[in-house]
Amino acid sequence: MIFLKTEDEIELMRAANQVVAGALAEIAKIIRPGITTKELDKLAEEYIRDNGAIPTFKGFPNPYGPAFPASIFASVNDEVVHGIPSDRPLESGDIVSVDCGALLNEFNGDSCYTFCVGEVTEEAKNLLKVTKESLYLGIETAIAGKRIGDISYAVQQHCESNGYGVVKEFVGHGIGKKMHEDPAVPNYGRRGNGPLIKNGLCIAIEPMITLGSPKIGMMPDRWTVKTSDGKLAAHFEHTIAIHHGKAEILSSFEEIEKIEGKLY
Ligand code: MG
Ligand code: MG
């Protein structure tokens, strides 16, 4: 069941997503070689709580193992999603996808950014560029009257035409009072298919894109998902609302890009 949001609810969604955007911006300020993803997690959790919100991912249940122990998913290099923050210092050349969620006034924010640590290869930079571009192409396609499959197609077409793999096992989603609501928003699909896009629809669009094969595998910790071929993966995510017929981005990369520079 899809819950369309009122104008007031969209404003509450924006507030929650701005907390997430702020937490990711805090990470952008300090991410560098030598820092650990556990330190990034601590910073994000403090920021979220200082802003009166709750880190959604902390304690997130897992039917196959322990609940998630941290406030961010930190996925390094060949880790696609759901990486557990660790004590391993980051090295120059690493890429780190930081996925963050916050609950504020009963509504959820959800956004992810893949950061570069020190100097990364051109190959990695291009993967990040194309993945981020595909996110924005998906967002541009999210217009009232179109269908979810139009978003899916836009993301898939851009990534695959650049030679990259599209992860199929994880998808974007509706978002609101629950972190994951209907509809599913796959990063692959056919134009004109799937649920109709209407005003009040709030969704997280989140391409998870691989340098090589899109095949993935689950690690023994029952959280971390890696590429099967050990090649890099990237992940960018915005939460959007359909408002006055078109997509409004409720999360934000603006502060991150001021720090990181707009590579792409
Ligand atoms: Mg997320
Ligand atoms: Mg999400």
Coordinates of C-alpha atoms and ligand atoms in Angstrom, one line a residue:
M1 CA 0.0 0.0 0.0
I2 CA 1.4 3.4 -1.0
F3 CA 0.9 6.2 1.5
L4 CA 0.8 9.6 -0.3
K5 CA 2.0 12.5 1.9
T6 CA 0.3 15.8 2.6
E7 CA 2.1 19.1 2.2
D8 CA 2.7 19.2 6.0
E9 CA 4.0 15.6 6.0
I10 CA 6.4 16.5 3.1
E11 CA 7.8 19.3 5.3
L12 CA 8.3 16.8 8.1
M13 CA 10.1 14.5 5.7
R14 CA 12.3 17.4 4.6
A15 CA 13.3 18.1 8.2
A16 CA 14.3 14.5 8.8
N17 CA 16.2 14.4 5.5
Q18 CA 18.0 17.6 6.4
V19 CA 19.3 15.9 9.5
V20 CA 20.7 13.1 7.4
A21 CA 22.2 15.6 5.0
G22 CA 23.9 17.4 7.9
A23 CA 25.3 14.1 9.3
L24 CA 26.7 13.2 5.9
A25 CA 28.2 16.8 5.6
E26 CA 29.9 16.2 9.0
I27 CA 31.5 13.1 7.6
A28 CA 32.6 15.0 4.5
K29 CA 34.5 17.4 6.8
I30 CA 36.6 14.7 8.4
I31 CA 36.9 11.8 6.1
R32 CA 40.6 11.2 5.2
P33 CA 43.3 8.5 5.2
G34 CA 43.8 7.2 8.7
I35 CA 40.3 7.7 10.0
T36 CA 38.2 4.7 10.8
T37 CA 34.6 4.1 9.8
K38 CA 33.8 3.6 13.5
E39 CA 34.9 7.2 14.0
L40 CA 32.6 8.4 11.2
D41 CA 29.8 6.4 12.7
K42 CA 30.3 8.1 16.1
L43 CA 30.3 11.5 14.6
A44 CA 27.1 10.8 12.6
E45 CA 25.3 9.4 15.6
E46 CA 26.2 12.4 17.7
Y47 CA 25.0 14.8 15.0
I48 CA 21.7 13.0 14.6
R49 CA 21.0 12.9 18.3
D50 CA 22.1 16.5 18.9
N51 CA 19.5 17.4 16.3
G52 CA 16.7 15.6 18.2
A53 CA 16.5 12.7 15.8
I54 CA 17.0 8.9 16.2
P55 CA 19.5 7.0 14.0
T56 CA 17.2 4.6 12.2
F57 CA 19.8 2.0 11.3
K58 CA 21.0 1.4 14.9
G59 CA 19.4 -1.8 16.1
F60 CA 17.9 -2.5 12.7
P61 CA 16.7 -6.1 12.9
N62 CA 18.2 -8.8 10.8
P63 CA 16.2 -12.1 10.5
Y64 CA 19.5 -14.0 9.7
G65 CA 21.8 -12.6 12.5
P66 CA 22.4 -9.8 15.0
A67 CA 20.7 -6.4 14.8
F68 CA 22.8 -3.7 13.1
P69 CA 25.3 -2.2 15.6
A70 CA 25.8 1.3 14.2
S71 CA 24.1 4.4 12.9
I72 CA 25.6 4.4 9.4
F73 CA 26.3 1.7 6.8
A74 CA 29.9 2.2 5.7
S75 CA 30.7 0.1 2.6
V76 CA 34.3 0.3 1.5
N77 CA 35.5 -0.5 -2.1
D78 CA 34.0 -3.8 -3.1
E79 CA 31.4 -3.6 -0.3
V80 CA 28.1 -2.7 -2.0
V81 CA 25.8 -2.0 0.9
H82 CA 25.3 -2.6 4.6
G83 CA 29.0 -2.5 5.6
I84 CA 29.5 -2.5 9.4
P85 CA 31.7 0.4 10.7
S86 CA 35.1 -1.0 11.8
D87 CA 38.5 -0.1 13.3
R88 CA 40.4 -0.5 10.1
P89 CA 41.9 2.9 9.1
L90 CA 40.8 4.1 5.7
E91 CA 43.6 4.4 3.1
S92 CA 44.2 6.8 0.3
G93 CA 42.4 5.4 -2.8
D94 CA 39.5 3.9 -0.9
I95 CA 35.9 4.8 -1.8
V96 CA 33.3 4.6 1.0
S97 CA 29.6 4.6 0.6
V98 CA 28.0 6.1 3.7
D99 CA 24.3 5.4 4.0
C100 CA 22.5 7.2 6.8
G101 CA 19.0 7.3 8.1
A102 CA 17.3 9.4 10.8
L103 CA 13.8 9.5 12.3
L104 CA 12.5 12.9 13.3
N105 CA 9.0 13.7 14.4
E106 CA 7.8 10.3 13.2
F107 CA 9.2 10.7 9.7
N108 CA 12.3 9.2 8.1
G109 CA 15.2 10.5 6.2
D110 CA 17.5 8.3 4.1
S111 CA 20.4 9.3 1.9
C112 CA 23.8 7.8 0.8
Y113 CA 26.9 9.3 -0.6
T114 CA 30.1 7.6 -1.9
F115 CA 33.1 9.5 -0.7
C116 CA 36.7 9.4 -2.0
V117 CA 39.5 9.0 0.5
G118 CA 42.7 10.8 -0.5
E119 CA 43.5 10.2 -4.2
V120 CA 41.4 7.7 -6.0
T121 CA 41.9 6.3 -9.5
E122 CA 40.2 7.7 -12.6
E123 CA 38.4 4.4 -12.9
A124 CA 36.8 4.9 -9.5
K125 CA 36.0 8.5 -10.1
N126 CA 34.2 7.7 -13.3
L127 CA 32.1 5.0 -11.5
L128 CA 31.1 7.6 -8.9
K129 CA 30.3 10.1 -11.6
V130 CA 28.1 7.8 -13.6
T131 CA 26.3 6.4 -10.5
K132 CA 25.6 9.9 -9.3
E133 CA 24.4 11.0 -12.8
S134 CA 22.1 8.0 -12.9
L135 CA 20.5 9.1 -9.6
Y136 CA 19.8 12.6 -11.0
L137 CA 18.5 11.1 -14.3
G138 CA 16.1 9.0 -12.2
I139 CA 15.0 12.0 -10.2
E140 CA 14.3 14.1 -13.4
T141 CA 12.2 11.2 -14.6
A142 CA 10.0 11.2 -11.4
I143 CA 7.2 13.3 -12.8
A144 CA 3.5 12.9 -11.9
G145 CA 1.8 10.7 -14.6
K146 CA 4.9 8.6 -15.3
R147 CA 5.6 5.3 -13.7
I148 CA 8.2 3.8 -11.3
G149 CA 9.5 1.8 -14.3
D150 CA 10.5 5.0 -16.0
I151 CA 12.8 5.9 -13.1
S152 CA 14.2 2.4 -13.1
Y153 CA 14.8 2.4 -16.8
A154 CA 16.6 5.8 -16.7
V155 CA 19.0 4.6 -14.0
Q156 CA 19.7 1.3 -15.7
Q157 CA 20.1 2.7 -19.2
H158 CA 22.7 5.3 -18.1
C159 CA 24.8 2.9 -16.0
E160 CA 24.8 -0.1 -18.4
S161 CA 25.5 2.1 -21.4
N162 CA 28.6 3.2 -19.6
G163 CA 29.6 -0.5 -19.1
Y164 CA 28.7 -0.8 -15.4
G165 CA 26.7 -3.4 -13.5
V166 CA 23.3 -2.7 -11.9
V167 CA 22.7 -4.6 -8.6
K168 CA 19.3 -6.2 -8.7
E169 CA 18.9 -7.7 -5.2
F170 CA 18.6 -4.3 -3.5
V171 CA 16.2 -1.5 -4.6
G172 CA 15.0 1.9 -3.7
H173 CA 11.7 2.3 -1.8
G174 CA 8.8 4.3 -0.6
I175 CA 9.6 6.2 2.6
G176 CA 7.6 7.9 5.3
K177 CA 6.7 6.9 8.8
K178 CA 8.4 3.7 7.9
M179 CA 11.9 3.6 6.5
H180 CA 10.8 1.1 3.8
E181 CA 7.4 1.5 2.4
D182 CA 5.8 0.7 -0.9
P183 CA 6.5 1.0 -3.8
A184 CA 9.8 -0.8 -4.5
V185 CA 12.0 1.4 -6.8
P186 CA 14.3 -1.0 -8.7
N187 CA 17.4 0.4 -10.5
Y188 CA 16.4 -1.7 -13.6
G189 CA 13.1 -2.0 -15.4
R190 CA 10.9 -1.1 -18.3
R191 CA 9.4 2.2 -19.3
G192 CA 5.7 2.6 -18.6
N193 CA 5.7 -0.2 -16.1
G194 CA 5.0 -0.2 -12.3
P195 CA 3.0 2.0 -10.0
L196 CA 1.9 5.5 -11.2
I197 CA 3.8 8.5 -9.9
K198 CA 1.5 10.9 -8.1
N199 CA 1.8 14.1 -6.1
G200 CA 2.6 13.2 -2.5
L201 CA 4.6 10.1 -3.4
C202 CA 7.8 10.0 -1.3
I203 CA 10.5 7.6 -2.5
A204 CA 14.2 6.9 -2.0
I205 CA 16.0 6.4 -5.3
E206 CA 19.4 4.7 -4.7
P207 CA 21.4 3.2 -7.6
M208 CA 23.9 0.6 -6.4
I209 CA 26.3 0.2 -9.3
T210 CA 29.4 -2.0 -9.9
L211 CA 32.5 -1.5 -11.9
G212 CA 32.4 -5.2 -13.1
S213 CA 29.8 -7.9 -12.7
P214 CA 26.6 -6.9 -10.8
K215 CA 26.7 -10.3 -8.9
I216 CA 26.9 -9.9 -5.2
G217 CA 27.5 -12.1 -2.1
M218 CA 26.6 -11.9 1.5
M219 CA 29.5 -12.0 4.0
P220 CA 29.5 -14.2 7.2
D221 CA 28.6 -11.2 9.4
R222 CA 25.2 -11.5 7.7
W223 CA 25.2 -7.7 6.9
T224 CA 28.0 -6.8 4.5
V225 CA 27.2 -7.3 0.8
K226 CA 30.2 -7.4 -1.5
T227 CA 30.7 -7.7 -5.3
S228 CA 31.4 -11.3 -6.2
D229 CA 34.4 -10.3 -8.4
G230 CA 36.0 -8.0 -5.8
K231 CA 35.6 -4.9 -8.0
L232 CA 34.4 -1.5 -6.8
A233 CA 30.8 -0.6 -6.1
A234 CA 29.2 2.9 -5.7
H235 CA 25.9 4.0 -4.1
F236 CA 24.2 7.3 -4.1
E237 CA 20.7 8.0 -2.6
H238 CA 18.3 10.8 -2.3
T239 CA 14.9 10.9 -0.8
I240 CA 12.4 12.8 -3.0
A241 CA 8.8 14.0 -2.9
I242 CA 6.5 14.5 -5.8
H243 CA 5.3 18.0 -5.3
H244 CA 3.4 20.2 -7.8
G245 CA 3.9 17.4 -10.4
K246 CA 7.7 17.0 -10.2
A247 CA 10.4 15.7 -7.9
E248 CA 11.7 17.8 -5.1
I249 CA 14.9 16.5 -3.4
L250 CA 14.4 16.4 0.4
S251 CA 17.9 15.3 1.2
S252 CA 20.9 17.3 0.0
F253 CA 24.5 16.9 -1.2
E254 CA 25.1 20.6 -1.3
E255 CA 27.3 20.9 1.8
I256 CA 29.2 17.7 0.9
E257 CA 29.9 19.1 -2.6
K258 CA 31.2 22.4 -1.1
I259 CA 33.8 20.3 0.7
E260 CA 34.5 17.5 -1.8
G261 CA 34.4 19.8 -4.8
K262 CA 32.1 18.9 -7.6
L263 CA 34.1 16.2 -9.4
Y264 CA 31.1 15.5 -11.5
Ligands
MG1 MG 19.8 4.5 2.6
MG2 MG 17.1 3.6 1.2

